[in-house]
PDB file of C-alpha atoms in Angstrom:
ATOM      1  CA  MET A   2       5.023  17.654  34.161  1.00  0.00           C
ATOM      2  CA  PRO A   3       7.127  16.908  31.066  1.00  0.00           C
ATOM      3  CA  GLY A   4      10.269  18.965  30.647  1.00  0.00           C
ATOM      4  CA  ILE A   5      11.334  20.908  27.572  1.00  0.00           C
ATOM      5  CA  GLU A   6      13.490  18.015  26.387  1.00  0.00           C
ATOM      6  CA  ASP A   7      10.573  15.607  26.800  1.00  0.00           C
ATOM      7  CA  GLU A   8       8.227  17.792  24.757  1.00  0.00           C
ATOM      8  CA  ALA A   9      10.884  18.311  22.084  1.00  0.00           C
ATOM      9  CA  LEU A  10      11.323  14.574  21.565  1.00  0.00           C
ATOM     10  CA  ARG A  11       7.566  14.107  21.533  1.00  0.00           C
ATOM     11  CA  ASP A  12       7.271  16.767  18.814  1.00  0.00           C
ATOM     12  CA  LEU A  13       9.951  14.964  16.810  1.00  0.00           C
ATOM     13  CA  SER A  14       8.142  11.644  17.092  1.00  0.00           C
ATOM     14  CA  ARG A  15       4.849  13.263  16.041  1.00  0.00           C
ATOM     15  CA  GLY A  16       6.603  14.932  13.112  1.00  0.00           C
ATOM     16  CA  ARG A  17       7.692  11.466  11.988  1.00  0.00           C
ATOM     17  CA  GLU A  18       4.098  10.263  12.305  1.00  0.00           C
ATOM     18  CA  ASP A  19       2.896  13.163  10.146  1.00  0.00           C
ATOM     19  CA  ALA A  20       5.521  12.230   7.549  1.00  0.00           C
ATOM     20  CA  MET A  21       4.248   8.639   7.525  1.00  0.00           C
ATOM     21  CA  ARG A  22       0.691   9.863   7.024  1.00  0.00           C
ATOM     22  CA  ASP A  23       1.748  12.154   4.149  1.00  0.00           C
ATOM     23  CA  LEU A  24       3.746   9.330   2.535  1.00  0.00           C
ATOM     24  CA  LYS A  25       0.736   7.034   2.675  1.00  0.00           C
ATOM     25  CA  ALA A  26      -1.460   9.723   1.112  1.00  0.00           C
ATOM     26  CA  THR A  27       0.963  10.321  -1.779  1.00  0.00           C
ATOM     27  CA  LYS A  28       1.146   6.579  -2.450  1.00  0.00           C
ATOM     28  CA  TYR A  29      -2.648   6.384  -2.569  1.00  0.00           C
ATOM     29  CA  ARG A  30      -2.760   9.256  -5.061  1.00  0.00           C
ATOM     30  CA  LEU A  31      -0.198   7.581  -7.298  1.00  0.00           C
ATOM     31  CA  LYS A  32      -2.001   4.241  -7.230  1.00  0.00           C
ATOM     32  CA  ALA A  33      -5.360   5.911  -7.882  1.00  0.00           C
ATOM     33  CA  PHE A  34      -3.921   7.745 -10.880  1.00  0.00           C
ATOM     34  CA  LEU A  35      -2.554   4.508 -12.355  1.00  0.00           C
ATOM     35  CA  LEU A  36      -5.890   2.741 -11.853  1.00  0.00           C
ATOM     36  CA  ARG A  37      -7.677   5.546 -13.706  1.00  0.00           C
ATOM     37  CA  GLN A  38      -5.365   4.838 -16.644  1.00  0.00           C
ATOM     38  CA  ASP A  39      -5.964   1.074 -16.254  1.00  0.00           C
ATOM     39  CA  ILE A  40      -2.266   0.555 -15.573  1.00  0.00           C
ATOM     40  CA  ARG A  41      -2.008  -2.294 -13.101  1.00  0.00           C
ATOM     41  CA  TYR A  42       0.919  -3.922 -11.348  1.00  0.00           C
ATOM     42  CA  GLU A  43       0.792  -7.703 -11.584  1.00  0.00           C
ATOM     43  CA  GLY A  44       3.306  -8.408  -8.838  1.00  0.00           C
ATOM     44  CA  ARG A  45       2.556  -9.722  -5.380  1.00  0.00           C
ATOM     45  CA  ALA A  46       3.688  -6.787  -3.192  1.00  0.00           C
ATOM     46  CA  ASN A  47       3.762  -3.013  -3.589  1.00  0.00           C
ATOM     47  CA  TRP A  48       6.704  -0.712  -2.949  1.00  0.00           C
ATOM     48  CA  ASN A  49       9.328  -3.447  -2.976  1.00  0.00           C
ATOM     49  CA  ALA A  50      12.294  -3.500  -5.369  1.00  0.00           C
ATOM     50  CA  ALA A  51      10.315  -5.194  -8.146  1.00  0.00           C
ATOM     51  CA  HIS A  52       7.461  -2.706  -7.850  1.00  0.00           C
ATOM     52  CA  LEU A  53       9.836   0.267  -7.964  1.00  0.00           C
ATOM     53  CA  ARG A  54      11.500  -1.122 -11.107  1.00  0.00           C
ATOM     54  CA  TRP A  55       8.060  -1.483 -12.658  1.00  0.00           C
ATOM     55  CA  LEU A  56       7.228   2.133 -11.826  1.00  0.00           C
ATOM     56  CA  SER A  57      10.406   3.319 -13.530  1.00  0.00           C
ATOM     57  CA  GLU A  58       9.229   1.635 -16.747  1.00  0.00           C
ATOM     58  CA  VAL A  59       5.625   2.898 -16.768  1.00  0.00           C
ATOM     59  CA  VAL A  60       4.652   4.939 -19.839  1.00  0.00           C
ATOM     60  CA  CYS A  61       1.336   6.814 -19.775  1.00  0.00           C
ATOM     61  CA  PRO A  62      -0.890   7.207 -22.872  1.00  0.00           C
ATOM     62  CA  THR A  63      -0.257  10.966 -23.312  1.00  0.00           C
ATOM     63  CA  PRO A  64       2.589  13.378 -22.465  1.00  0.00           C
ATOM     64  CA  PRO A  65       0.473  15.400 -19.973  1.00  0.00           C
ATOM     65  CA  GLN A  66      -0.413  12.227 -18.106  1.00  0.00           C
ATOM     66  CA  GLN A  67       3.237  11.208 -18.084  1.00  0.00           C
ATOM     67  CA  ILE A  68       4.112  14.538 -16.449  1.00  0.00           C
ATOM     68  CA  VAL A  69       1.493  13.992 -13.758  1.00  0.00           C
ATOM     69  CA  PHE A  70       2.738  10.459 -13.178  1.00  0.00           C
ATOM     70  CA  GLN A  71       6.336  11.599 -12.784  1.00  0.00           C
ATOM     71  CA  GLU A  72       5.282  14.287 -10.326  1.00  0.00           C
ATOM     72  CA  TYR A  73       3.417  11.708  -8.257  1.00  0.00           C
ATOM     73  CA  VAL A  74       6.477   9.443  -8.243  1.00  0.00           C
ATOM     74  CA  ARG A  75       8.682  12.392  -7.254  1.00  0.00           C
ATOM     75  CA  ALA A  76       6.278  13.249  -4.426  1.00  0.00           C
ATOM     76  CA  VAL A  77       6.471   9.682  -3.084  1.00  0.00           C
ATOM     77  CA  THR A  78      10.279   9.797  -3.233  1.00  0.00           C
ATOM     78  CA  GLU A  79      10.429  13.156  -1.435  1.00  0.00           C
ATOM     79  CA  GLN A  80       8.042  12.023   1.311  1.00  0.00           C
ATOM     80  CA  HIS A  81      10.028   8.812   1.770  1.00  0.00           C
ATOM     81  CA  GLU A  82      13.256  10.785   2.145  1.00  0.00           C
ATOM     82  CA  ARG A  83      11.544  13.129   4.605  1.00  0.00           C
ATOM     83  CA  LEU A  84      10.431  10.154   6.694  1.00  0.00           C
ATOM     84  CA  GLN A  85      13.951   8.725   6.690  1.00  0.00           C
ATOM     85  CA  ARG A  86      15.438  12.039   7.830  1.00  0.00           C
ATOM     86  CA  LEU A  87      12.991  12.377  10.713  1.00  0.00           C
ATOM     87  CA  GLU A  88      13.425   8.762  11.780  1.00  0.00           C
ATOM     88  CA  SER A  89      17.213   9.091  11.699  1.00  0.00           C
ATOM     89  CA  ALA A  90      16.999  12.273  13.786  1.00  0.00           C
ATOM     90  CA  LEU A  91      14.694  10.528  16.243  1.00  0.00           C
ATOM     91  CA  HIS A  92      17.174   7.684  16.693  1.00  0.00           C
ATOM     92  CA  ASP A  93      20.036  10.138  17.231  1.00  0.00           C
ATOM     93  CA  GLN A  94      18.236  12.408  19.686  1.00  0.00           C
ATOM     94  CA  VAL A  95      16.802   9.670  21.875  1.00  0.00           C
ATOM     95  CA  LYS A  96      20.274   8.435  22.856  1.00  0.00           C
ATOM     96  CA  SER A  97      20.890  11.579  24.920  1.00  0.00           C
ATOM     97  CA  TRP A  98      17.387  11.622  26.461  1.00  0.00           C
ATOM     98  CA  ARG A  99      16.997  11.063  30.184  1.00  0.00           C
ATOM     99  CA  LEU A 100      14.437   8.289  29.561  1.00  0.00           C
ATOM    100  CA  TYR A 101      16.615   6.406  27.075  1.00  0.00           C
ATOM    101  CA  PRO A 102      17.249   3.559  29.581  1.00  0.00           C
ATOM    102  CA  VAL A 103      13.483   2.985  29.692  1.00  0.00           C
ATOM    103  CA  VAL A 104      13.356   3.016  25.884  1.00  0.00           C
ATOM    104  CA  GLU A 105      16.059   0.358  25.808  1.00  0.00           C
ATOM    105  CA  ALA A 106      14.341  -1.724  28.467  1.00  0.00           C
ATOM    106  CA  ILE A 107      10.919  -1.996  26.797  1.00  0.00           C
ATOM    107  CA  GLN A 108      12.533  -3.214  23.577  1.00  0.00           C
ATOM    108  CA  ALA A 109      12.725  -6.549  25.355  1.00  0.00           C
ATOM    109  CA  LEU A 110       8.979  -6.842  24.619  1.00  0.00           C
ATOM    110  CA  ARG A 111       8.225  -8.848  21.514  1.00  0.00           C
ATOM    111  CA  GLY A 112       7.486  -6.657  18.498  1.00  0.00           C
ATOM    112  CA  VAL A 113       8.796  -3.411  20.075  1.00  0.00           C
ATOM    113  CA  GLU A 114      11.815  -1.902  18.302  1.00  0.00           C
ATOM    114  CA  LEU A 115      13.663   1.394  18.775  1.00  0.00           C
ATOM    115  CA  THR A 116      11.256   3.645  16.876  1.00  0.00           C
ATOM    116  CA  GLY A 117       8.128   2.235  18.492  1.00  0.00           C
ATOM    117  CA  ALA A 118       9.709   2.281  21.948  1.00  0.00           C
ATOM    118  CA  THR A 119      10.765   5.904  21.525  1.00  0.00           C
ATOM    119  CA  ILE A 120       7.296   7.002  20.401  1.00  0.00           C
ATOM    120  CA  LEU A 121       5.637   5.105  23.237  1.00  0.00           C
ATOM    121  CA  ILE A 122       7.818   6.554  26.007  1.00  0.00           C
ATOM    122  CA  ALA A 123       7.744  10.043  24.459  1.00  0.00           C
ATOM    123  CA  GLU A 124       3.953   9.960  24.762  1.00  0.00           C
ATOM    124  CA  LEU A 125       3.766   8.269  28.166  1.00  0.00           C
ATOM    125  CA  GLY A 126       6.619  10.139  29.834  1.00  0.00           C
ATOM    126  CA  ASP A 127       7.704   8.965  33.272  1.00  0.00           C
ATOM    127  CA  LEU A 128       5.913   5.659  33.865  1.00  0.00           C
ATOM    128  CA  THR A 129       6.006   6.136  37.633  1.00  0.00           C
ATOM    129  CA  ARG A 130       3.219   8.711  37.330  1.00  0.00           C
ATOM    130  CA  PHE A 131       0.803   5.806  36.784  1.00  0.00           C
ATOM    131  CA  ASP A 132       0.021   4.314  40.187  1.00  0.00           C
ATOM    132  CA  THR A 133      -1.426   1.088  38.792  1.00  0.00           C
ATOM    133  CA  PRO A 134      -1.432  -0.796  35.453  1.00  0.00           C
ATOM    134  CA  ARG A 135      -5.158  -0.076  35.232  1.00  0.00           C
ATOM    135  CA  LYS A 136      -4.464   3.677  35.060  1.00  0.00           C
ATOM    136  CA  LEU A 137      -1.878   3.123  32.339  1.00  0.00           C
ATOM    137  CA  MET A 138      -4.320   1.030  30.300  1.00  0.00           C
ATOM    138  CA  SER A 139      -6.976   3.737  30.730  1.00  0.00           C
ATOM    139  CA  TYR A 140      -4.549   6.369  29.469  1.00  0.00           C
ATOM    140  CA  LEU A 141      -3.904   4.207  26.402  1.00  0.00           C
ATOM    141  CA  GLY A 142      -7.603   3.553  25.814  1.00  0.00           C
ATOM    142  CA  LEU A 143      -7.083  -0.218  26.088  1.00  0.00           C
ATOM    143  CA  THR A 144      -9.708  -0.821  28.763  1.00  0.00           C
ATOM    144  CA  PRO A 145     -13.014  -2.437  27.691  1.00  0.00           C
ATOM    145  CA  SER A 146     -16.088  -0.275  27.392  1.00  0.00           C
ATOM    146  CA  GLU A 147     -18.953  -1.045  29.739  1.00  0.00           C
ATOM    147  CA  TYR A 148     -22.723  -0.800  29.478  1.00  0.00           C
ATOM    148  CA  SER A 149     -24.356  -1.398  32.862  1.00  0.00           C
ATOM    149  CA  SER A 150     -27.891  -1.064  34.155  1.00  0.00           C
ATOM    150  CA  GLY A 151     -28.853  -2.196  37.640  1.00  0.00           C
ATOM    151  CA  GLU A 152     -27.362  -5.617  38.269  1.00  0.00           C
ATOM    152  CA  ARG A 153     -26.697  -6.182  34.601  1.00  0.00           C
ATOM    153  CA  ARG A 154     -23.097  -5.558  33.503  1.00  0.00           C
ATOM    154  CA  ARG A 155     -21.959  -5.932  29.907  1.00  0.00           C
ATOM    155  CA  GLN A 156     -18.501  -5.140  28.520  1.00  0.00           C
ATOM    156  CA  GLY A 157     -17.706  -4.270  24.916  1.00  0.00           C
ATOM    157  CA  GLY A 158     -14.619  -3.472  22.866  1.00  0.00           C
ATOM    158  CA  ILE A 159     -11.774  -1.281  24.029  1.00  0.00           C
ATOM    159  CA  THR A 160     -12.642   2.387  24.436  1.00  0.00           C
ATOM    160  CA  LYS A 161      -9.804   3.833  22.281  1.00  0.00           C
ATOM    161  CA  ALA A 162     -10.315   7.034  24.272  1.00  0.00           C
ATOM    162  CA  GLY A 163      -6.710   7.517  25.394  1.00  0.00           C
ATOM    163  CA  ASN A 164      -3.511   8.694  23.755  1.00  0.00           C
ATOM    164  CA  THR A 165      -3.827   7.762  20.077  1.00  0.00           C
ATOM    165  CA  HIS A 166      -0.107   8.222  19.292  1.00  0.00           C
ATOM    166  CA  ALA A 167       1.024   5.779  21.980  1.00  0.00           C
ATOM    167  CA  ARG A 168      -1.704   3.277  21.114  1.00  0.00           C
ATOM    168  CA  ARG A 169      -0.745   3.395  17.432  1.00  0.00           C
ATOM    169  CA  ALA A 170       2.871   2.591  18.339  1.00  0.00           C
ATOM    170  CA  LEU A 171       1.652  -0.464  20.254  1.00  0.00           C
ATOM    171  CA  VAL A 172      -0.556  -1.589  17.374  1.00  0.00           C
ATOM    172  CA  GLU A 173       2.297  -1.249  14.880  1.00  0.00           C
ATOM    173  CA  GLY A 174       4.474  -3.312  17.184  1.00  0.00           C
ATOM    174  CA  ALA A 175       1.780  -6.003  17.344  1.00  0.00           C
ATOM    175  CA  TRP A 176       1.408  -6.318  13.546  1.00  0.00           C
ATOM    176  CA  PRO A 177       4.342  -8.739  13.090  1.00  0.00           C
ATOM    177  CA  ILE A 178       2.985 -10.846  15.952  1.00  0.00           C
ATOM    178  CA  GLY A 179      -0.474 -10.884  14.386  1.00  0.00           C
ATOM    179  CA  THR A 180       0.993 -11.990  11.038  1.00  0.00           C
ATOM    180  CA  ARG A 181       2.687 -14.978  12.644  1.00  0.00           C
ATOM    181  CA  ARG A 182      -0.459 -15.845  14.583  1.00  0.00           C
ATOM    182  CA  ARG A 183      -2.727 -15.763  11.549  1.00  0.00           C
ATOM    183  CA  SER A 184      -0.428 -18.246   9.840  1.00  0.00           C
ATOM    184  CA  ALA A 185      -1.102 -20.564  12.775  1.00  0.00           C
ATOM    185  CA  GLY A 186      -4.874 -20.111  12.599  1.00  0.00           C
ATOM    186  CA  ILE A 187      -5.086 -17.326  15.191  1.00  0.00           C
ATOM    187  CA  CYS A 188      -6.970 -14.141  14.344  1.00  0.00           C
ATOM    188  CA  ASN A 189      -5.849 -10.689  15.535  1.00  0.00           C
ATOM    189  CA  SER A 190      -9.171  -8.965  14.917  1.00  0.00           C
ATOM    190  CA  GLY A 191     -11.882  -8.087  17.388  1.00  0.00           C
ATOM    191  CA  TRP A 192     -14.485 -10.675  18.315  1.00  0.00           C
ATOM    192  CA  ARG A 193     -17.324  -8.989  16.408  1.00  0.00           C
ATOM    193  CA  SER A 194     -15.496  -9.012  13.057  1.00  0.00           C
ATOM    194  CA  CYS A 195     -13.944 -12.398  13.819  1.00  0.00           C
ATOM    195  CA  ARG A 196     -17.297 -14.140  14.068  1.00  0.00           C
ATOM    196  CA  SER A 197     -18.173 -13.075  10.528  1.00  0.00           C
ATOM    197  CA  ARG A 198     -14.790 -13.445   8.837  1.00  0.00           C
ATOM    198  CA  CYS A 199     -13.184 -16.416  10.583  1.00  0.00           C
ATOM    199  CA  ARG A 200     -15.849 -19.095  10.590  1.00  0.00           C
ATOM    200  CA  PRO A 201     -14.383 -22.606  10.672  1.00  0.00           C
ATOM    201  CA  SER A 202     -14.403 -24.394   7.354  1.00  0.00           C
ATOM    202  CA  PRO A 203     -13.118 -27.761   6.106  1.00  0.00           C
ATOM    203  CA  GLY A 204      -9.350 -27.756   6.173  1.00  0.00           C
ATOM    204  CA  ARG A 205      -9.174 -24.496   8.113  1.00  0.00           C
ATOM    205  CA  PRO A 206      -8.430 -24.452  11.858  1.00  0.00           C
ATOM    206  CA  ARG A 207     -10.838 -22.799  14.247  1.00  0.00           C
ATOM    207  CA  CYS A 208      -9.891 -19.172  14.892  1.00  0.00           C
ATOM    208  CA  VAL A 209      -8.719 -18.001  18.299  1.00  0.00           C
ATOM    209  CA  CYS A 210      -9.227 -14.232  18.704  1.00  0.00           C
ATOM    210  CA  ALA A 211      -6.313 -12.230  20.081  1.00  0.00           C
ATOM    211  CA  ASN A 212      -7.689  -8.745  20.608  1.00  0.00           C
ATOM    212  CA  GLY A 213      -4.745  -6.924  22.145  1.00  0.00           C
ATOM    213  CA  ILE A 214      -1.130  -6.069  21.602  1.00  0.00           C
ATOM    214  CA  GLY A 215       0.411  -9.500  21.953  1.00  0.00           C
ATOM    215  CA  ASP A 216       1.806 -11.510  24.814  1.00  0.00           C
TER     216      ASP A 216
END
């Protein structure tokens, strides 16, 4: 059973996740408002330095709309600061946690950094409670689904029936790996979507699906 300290760190990591979700929602609201006014950013990436400078120069057609726009921008700033506070607290608190050595150890995995490692171990707890890797994968919902009848056995995509918080940390850690793989002609999507979106074409290498969390 997890101790009080374990549950406290898990609550802190889930509070950070809630802050990320709220930040994403406020950004969507701001972007939707600008699209309604037909105000479009022509840059290549959102929320970088250039995009933030552009936002500081936006002028809406009417004063009421300018007020709404400024409130949306303020909401994004406040949610971003909230996320930074929670993430900083998470990094500080994990250093005195009894499972911190495990958090440090799994950062040796490619794509896993301090925040993701902390969230993963806070959700999993003591890894020795899983007798086999199969039980751990079942807890994470990373085992394939199965549809069997008689002698016929057919497997489908992963079940996603386990701990969503831990699985999300793994997926976020795999994103940088997937980006590098796509540049090399390797797709990180599931096989069903891959067949429709990654058909070979002249000048484009054949896709190799990598449904998982990386090597």
